Amino acid sequence: MTTADAGHSVPERSAASLLQILWLASPALPVGGFSYSEGLEAAVDAGLVHDEASAAAWLTDQLHLGLARSDLAVAAQAIPAWRHHDLPRVRELNHWVLQTRETLEFRLQTEQMGRSLLEWARQLGELGAGVFEQLQAADLNPPTYPVACACAAASAQASVRDSLVGYAFGWAENLVQAAIKSVPLGQSSGQRMLARLAQQIPDAVDHAMALSDDARQAFSPMLAILSARHETQYSRLFRS
């Protein structure tokens, strides 16, 4: 290794890890995240969300009371489990996600997105850094999205915190776009909402990383009621 190589090796590894996390957070990732509103569309139908302010408040609450306490907390524990090849722990976390989805459409969402990420990894072949092989070996049947995404993040070698920040930002981008379409709102409103969520994400991630198994939870009664209503909503744009 030359002196120049030594000077650039760490930054290059950091850049590669960052790019992997940005890739996983991108709305272009073919897992179908754009097709879900996670109850937001039902909240619009019920009149609970009707403008930029109410949409921003709704998504901020969902970030802290829903995502941080469940999927982010699962991913925080799944990433090190994947890195240590602790498949029993991975299966335990995956089972928890499946058992704690509060409605059928929420369970179908995490299953569909998990399977889609598995297929994405398969299509990448050797470019997927062995993600497909790891998911297959775990025999999750089916893989849930936070656990499957944690597998891909684990291969990136980014820190757990950075991985969760990327996961949360990807979620925020999809949900803001859902708000723009369902309220409806303009692109400027969407950008302001995304900026507000970006300010909240670090605290949500820190909360998620601090949660133990006993403290992790998926309990959002109003969201569950709206999701159940959404399953039979007459006119809708989104799958949840």
CSV table of N, CA and C in Angstrom, one decimal, residues 64-148:
chain,number,residue,atom,x,y,z
A,64,HIS,N,-42.2,9.3,16.2
A,64,HIS,CA,-41.8,9.1,17.6
A,64,HIS,C,-42.6,7.9,18.3
A,65,LEU,N,-43.9,7.9,18.0
A,65,LEU,CA,-44.7,6.9,18.8
A,65,LEU,C,-44.8,5.6,18.1
A,66,GLY,N,-44.6,5.5,16.8
A,66,GLY,CA,-44.7,4.3,16.0
A,66,GLY,C,-43.3,3.8,15.6
A,67,LEU,N,-42.7,4.4,14.6
A,67,LEU,CA,-41.5,3.9,14.0
A,67,LEU,C,-40.4,3.8,15.0
A,68,ALA,N,-40.1,4.8,15.8
A,68,ALA,CA,-39.0,4.7,16.7
A,68,ALA,C,-39.1,3.6,17.7
A,69,ARG,N,-40.3,3.3,18.2
A,69,ARG,CA,-40.5,2.3,19.2
A,69,ARG,C,-40.7,0.9,18.7
A,70,SER,N,-40.8,0.8,17.4
A,70,SER,CA,-40.9,-0.6,16.8
A,70,SER,C,-39.9,-0.9,15.8
A,71,ASP,N,-40.1,-0.4,14.5
A,71,ASP,CA,-39.2,-0.9,13.4
A,71,ASP,C,-37.8,-0.4,13.6
A,72,LEU,N,-37.6,0.9,14.0
A,72,LEU,CA,-36.3,1.4,14.2
A,72,LEU,C,-35.6,0.6,15.3
A,73,ALA,N,-36.3,0.4,16.4
A,73,ALA,CA,-35.8,-0.4,17.5
A,73,ALA,C,-35.4,-1.8,17.1
A,74,VAL,N,-36.2,-2.4,16.3
A,74,VAL,CA,-35.9,-3.7,15.7
A,74,VAL,C,-34.6,-3.7,14.9
A,75,ALA,N,-34.5,-2.7,14.0
A,75,ALA,CA,-33.4,-2.6,13.1
A,75,ALA,C,-32.1,-2.3,13.9
A,76,ALA,N,-32.2,-1.6,15.0
A,76,ALA,CA,-31.1,-1.3,15.8
A,76,ALA,C,-30.5,-2.5,16.4
A,77,GLN,N,-31.3,-3.5,16.7
A,77,GLN,CA,-30.8,-4.8,17.3
A,77,GLN,C,-30.5,-5.8,16.2
A,78,ALA,N,-31.2,-5.7,15.1
A,78,ALA,CA,-31.0,-6.7,14.0
A,78,ALA,C,-29.6,-6.5,13.3
A,79,ILE,N,-29.2,-5.2,13.1
A,79,ILE,CA,-27.9,-5.0,12.4
A,79,ILE,C,-26.8,-5.7,13.1
A,80,PRO,N,-26.5,-5.5,14.4
A,80,PRO,CA,-25.4,-6.2,15.0
A,80,PRO,C,-25.7,-7.7,15.0
A,81,ALA,N,-26.9,-8.2,15.1
A,81,ALA,CA,-27.2,-9.6,15.0
A,81,ALA,C,-26.7,-10.2,13.7
A,82,TRP,N,-27.0,-9.5,12.6
A,82,TRP,CA,-26.6,-9.9,11.3
A,82,TRP,C,-25.1,-9.9,11.2
A,83,ARG,N,-24.4,-8.9,11.8
A,83,ARG,CA,-23.0,-8.8,11.7
A,83,ARG,C,-22.3,-9.9,12.5
A,84,HIS,N,-22.9,-10.4,13.6
A,84,HIS,CA,-22.4,-11.5,14.4
A,84,HIS,C,-22.9,-12.8,14.0
A,85,HIS,N,-23.6,-12.9,12.9
A,85,HIS,CA,-24.2,-14.1,12.4
A,85,HIS,C,-25.1,-14.8,13.4
A,86,ASP,N,-25.8,-14.0,14.2
A,86,ASP,CA,-26.6,-14.6,15.3
A,86,ASP,C,-28.0,-14.8,14.7
A,87,LEU,N,-28.2,-15.9,13.9
A,87,LEU,CA,-29.4,-16.2,13.3
A,87,LEU,C,-30.6,-16.4,14.2
A,88,PRO,N,-30.4,-17.1,15.4
A,88,PRO,CA,-31.6,-17.2,16.3
A,88,PRO,C,-32.1,-15.8,16.7
A,89,ARG,N,-31.2,-14.9,16.9
A,89,ARG,CA,-31.6,-13.5,17.3
A,89,ARG,C,-32.3,-12.8,16.2
A,90,VAL,N,-31.8,-13.0,15.0
A,90,VAL,CA,-32.5,-12.4,13.8
A,90,VAL,C,-33.9,-13.0,13.6
A,91,ARG,N,-34.0,-14.3,13.8
A,91,ARG,CA,-35.4,-14.9,13.7
A,91,ARG,C,-36.3,-14.4,14.8
A,92,GLU,N,-35.8,-14.2,16.0
A,92,GLU,CA,-36.6,-13.7,17.1
A,92,GLU,C,-37.1,-12.3,16.8
A,93,LEU,N,-36.3,-11.5,16.3
A,93,LEU,CA,-36.7,-10.1,15.9
A,93,LEU,C,-37.7,-10.1,14.8
A,94,ASN,N,-37.5,-11.0,13.8
A,94,ASN,CA,-38.4,-11.1,12.7
A,94,ASN,C,-39.8,-11.5,13.1
A,95,HIS,N,-39.8,-12.5,14.0
A,95,HIS,CA,-41.0,-13.0,14.5
A,95,HIS,C,-41.8,-11.9,15.3
A,96,TRP,N,-41.0,-11.1,16.1
A,96,TRP,CA,-41.7,-10.1,16.8
A,96,TRP,C,-42.4,-9.1,15.9
A,97,VAL,N,-41.7,-8.7,14.8
A,97,VAL,CA,-42.4,-7.8,13.8
A,97,VAL,C,-43.7,-8.4,13.3
A,98,LEU,N,-43.6,-9.7,12.9
A,98,LEU,CA,-44.8,-10.3,12.3
A,98,LEU,C,-45.9,-10.4,13.3
A,99,GLN,N,-45.6,-10.6,14.6
A,99,GLN,CA,-46.6,-10.8,15.6
A,99,GLN,C,-47.2,-9.5,16.1
A,100,THR,N,-46.5,-8.4,15.9
A,100,THR,CA,-47.0,-7.1,16.4
A,100,THR,C,-47.6,-6.2,15.4
A,101,ARG,N,-47.8,-6.6,14.2
A,101,ARG,CA,-48.5,-5.7,13.2
A,101,ARG,C,-49.9,-5.7,13.6
A,102,GLU,N,-50.5,-4.5,13.8
A,102,GLU,CA,-51.8,-4.4,14.4
A,102,GLU,C,-53.0,-4.6,13.4
A,103,THR,N,-52.7,-4.6,12.2
A,103,THR,CA,-53.8,-4.9,11.2
A,103,THR,C,-53.2,-5.8,10.1
A,104,LEU,N,-54.1,-6.3,9.3
A,104,LEU,CA,-53.7,-7.2,8.2
A,104,LEU,C,-52.9,-6.4,7.2
A,105,GLU,N,-53.3,-5.2,6.8
A,105,GLU,CA,-52.6,-4.5,5.8
A,105,GLU,C,-51.2,-4.1,6.3
A,106,PHE,N,-51.0,-3.8,7.5
A,106,PHE,CA,-49.7,-3.5,8.0
A,106,PHE,C,-48.8,-4.7,8.0
A,107,ARG,N,-49.4,-5.9,8.2
A,107,ARG,CA,-48.5,-7.1,8.1
A,107,ARG,C,-48.2,-7.4,6.7
A,108,LEU,N,-49.2,-7.3,5.8
A,108,LEU,CA,-48.9,-7.5,4.4
A,108,LEU,C,-47.9,-6.5,3.9
A,109,GLN,N,-47.9,-5.3,4.4
A,109,GLN,CA,-46.9,-4.3,3.9
A,109,GLN,C,-45.4,-4.8,4.3
A,110,THR,N,-45.2,-5.1,5.5
A,110,THR,CA,-43.9,-5.5,5.9
A,110,THR,C,-43.4,-6.8,5.3
A,111,GLU,N,-44.4,-7.7,5.0
A,111,GLU,CA,-44.0,-8.9,4.3
A,111,GLU,C,-43.7,-8.6,2.8
A,112,GLN,N,-44.5,-7.8,2.2
A,112,GLN,CA,-44.2,-7.5,0.8
A,112,GLN,C,-42.9,-6.8,0.6
A,113,MET,N,-42.7,-5.8,1.4
A,113,MET,CA,-41.4,-5.0,1.3
A,113,MET,C,-40.2,-5.9,1.6
A,114,GLY,N,-40.4,-6.8,2.6
A,114,GLY,CA,-39.3,-7.7,2.9
A,114,GLY,C,-39.0,-8.6,1.8
A,115,ARG,N,-40.0,-9.2,1.1
A,115,ARG,CA,-39.8,-10.1,0.0
A,115,ARG,C,-39.2,-9.3,-1.2
A,116,SER,N,-39.6,-8.1,-1.4
A,116,SER,CA,-39.1,-7.3,-2.5
A,116,SER,C,-37.6,-6.9,-2.3
A,117,LEU,N,-37.2,-6.7,-1.0
A,117,LEU,CA,-35.8,-6.4,-0.7
A,117,LEU,C,-35.0,-7.7,-1.0
A,118,LEU,N,-35.5,-8.8,-0.6
A,118,LEU,CA,-34.9,-10.1,-0.9
A,118,LEU,C,-34.7,-10.3,-2.4
A,119,GLU,N,-35.7,-10.0,-3.2
A,119,GLU,CA,-35.6,-10.1,-4.6
A,119,GLU,C,-34.6,-9.0,-5.2
A,120,TRP,N,-34.6,-7.8,-4.6
A,120,TRP,CA,-33.6,-6.8,-5.0
A,120,TRP,C,-32.2,-7.3,-4.8
A,121,ALA,N,-32.0,-8.0,-3.7
A,121,ALA,CA,-30.6,-8.5,-3.4
A,121,ALA,C,-30.3,-9.6,-4.3
A,122,ARG,N,-31.3,-10.5,-4.7
A,122,ARG,CA,-31.0,-11.6,-5.6
A,122,ARG,C,-30.6,-11.0,-7.0
A,123,GLN,N,-31.3,-10.0,-7.4
A,123,GLN,CA,-31.0,-9.4,-8.7
A,123,GLN,C,-29.6,-8.8,-8.8
A,124,LEU,N,-29.2,-8.3,-7.7
A,124,LEU,CA,-27.8,-7.7,-7.6
A,124,LEU,C,-26.7,-8.7,-7.8
A,125,GLY,N,-27.0,-9.9,-7.4
A,125,GLY,CA,-25.9,-11.0,-7.5
A,125,GLY,C,-24.8,-10.6,-6.6
A,126,GLU,N,-23.5,-10.8,-7.2
A,126,GLU,CA,-22.3,-10.5,-6.4
A,126,GLU,C,-22.2,-9.1,-6.0
A,127,LEU,N,-22.9,-8.2,-6.7
A,127,LEU,CA,-22.9,-6.7,-6.3
A,127,LEU,C,-23.7,-6.5,-5.0
A,128,GLY,N,-24.4,-7.5,-4.5
A,128,GLY,CA,-25.2,-7.3,-3.3
A,128,GLY,C,-24.5,-7.7,-2.0
A,129,ALA,N,-23.2,-7.9,-2.1
A,129,ALA,CA,-22.4,-8.2,-0.9
A,129,ALA,C,-22.9,-9.3,-0.1
A,130,GLY,N,-23.5,-10.3,-0.7
A,130,GLY,CA,-24.0,-11.5,0.0
A,130,GLY,C,-25.2,-11.3,0.8
A,131,VAL,N,-26.0,-10.2,0.6
A,131,VAL,CA,-27.2,-10.0,1.3
A,131,VAL,C,-28.2,-11.1,1.0
A,132,PHE,N,-28.4,-11.4,-0.2
A,132,PHE,CA,-29.4,-12.4,-0.6
A,132,PHE,C,-29.0,-13.8,0.1
A,133,GLU,N,-27.8,-14.1,0.1
A,133,GLU,CA,-27.4,-15.4,0.7
A,133,GLU,C,-27.6,-15.4,2.2
A,134,GLN,N,-27.4,-14.3,2.8
A,134,GLN,CA,-27.6,-14.2,4.3
A,134,GLN,C,-29.1,-14.3,4.6
A,135,LEU,N,-29.9,-13.6,3.8
A,135,LEU,CA,-31.4,-13.7,4.0
A,135,LEU,C,-31.9,-15.1,3.8
A,136,GLN,N,-31.4,-15.7,2.8
A,136,GLN,CA,-31.8,-17.1,2.5
A,136,GLN,C,-31.4,-18.0,3.6
A,137,ALA,N,-30.2,-17.9,4.1
A,137,ALA,CA,-29.7,-18.8,5.1
A,137,ALA,C,-30.5,-18.6,6.4
A,138,ALA,N,-31.0,-17.4,6.7
A,138,ALA,CA,-31.8,-17.2,7.9
A,138,ALA,C,-33.1,-17.9,7.9
A,139,ASP,N,-33.6,-18.2,6.7
A,139,ASP,CA,-34.9,-18.9,6.5
A,139,ASP,C,-36.0,-18.2,7.3
A,140,LEU,N,-36.2,-16.9,7.1
A,140,LEU,CA,-37.2,-16.1,7.9
A,140,LEU,C,-38.6,-16.4,7.5
A,141,ASN,N,-38.9,-16.6,6.3
A,141,ASN,CA,-40.2,-17.1,5.8
A,141,ASN,C,-41.5,-16.5,6.4
A,142,PRO,N,-41.8,-15.3,6.2
A,142,PRO,CA,-41.1,-14.4,5.2
A,142,PRO,C,-40.2,-13.4,6.0
A,143,PRO,N,-39.3,-12.8,5.3
A,143,PRO,CA,-38.5,-11.7,6.0
A,143,PRO,C,-39.3,-10.5,6.1
A,144,THR,N,-39.3,-9.8,7.2
A,144,THR,CA,-40.0,-8.5,7.4
A,144,THR,C,-39.1,-7.4,6.9
A,145,TYR,N,-39.7,-6.3,6.6
A,145,TYR,CA,-38.8,-5.2,6.0
A,145,TYR,C,-37.7,-4.7,6.9
A,146,PRO,N,-38.0,-4.4,8.2
A,146,PRO,CA,-37.0,-3.8,9.0
A,146,PRO,C,-35.8,-4.8,9.3
A,147,VAL,N,-36.1,-6.1,9.3
A,147,VAL,CA,-35.1,-7.1,9.5
A,147,VAL,C,-34.3,-7.3,8.2
A,148,ALA,N,-35.0,-7.4,7.1
A,148,ALA,CA,-34.3,-7.5,5.8
A,148,ALA,C,-33.4,-6.3,5.5
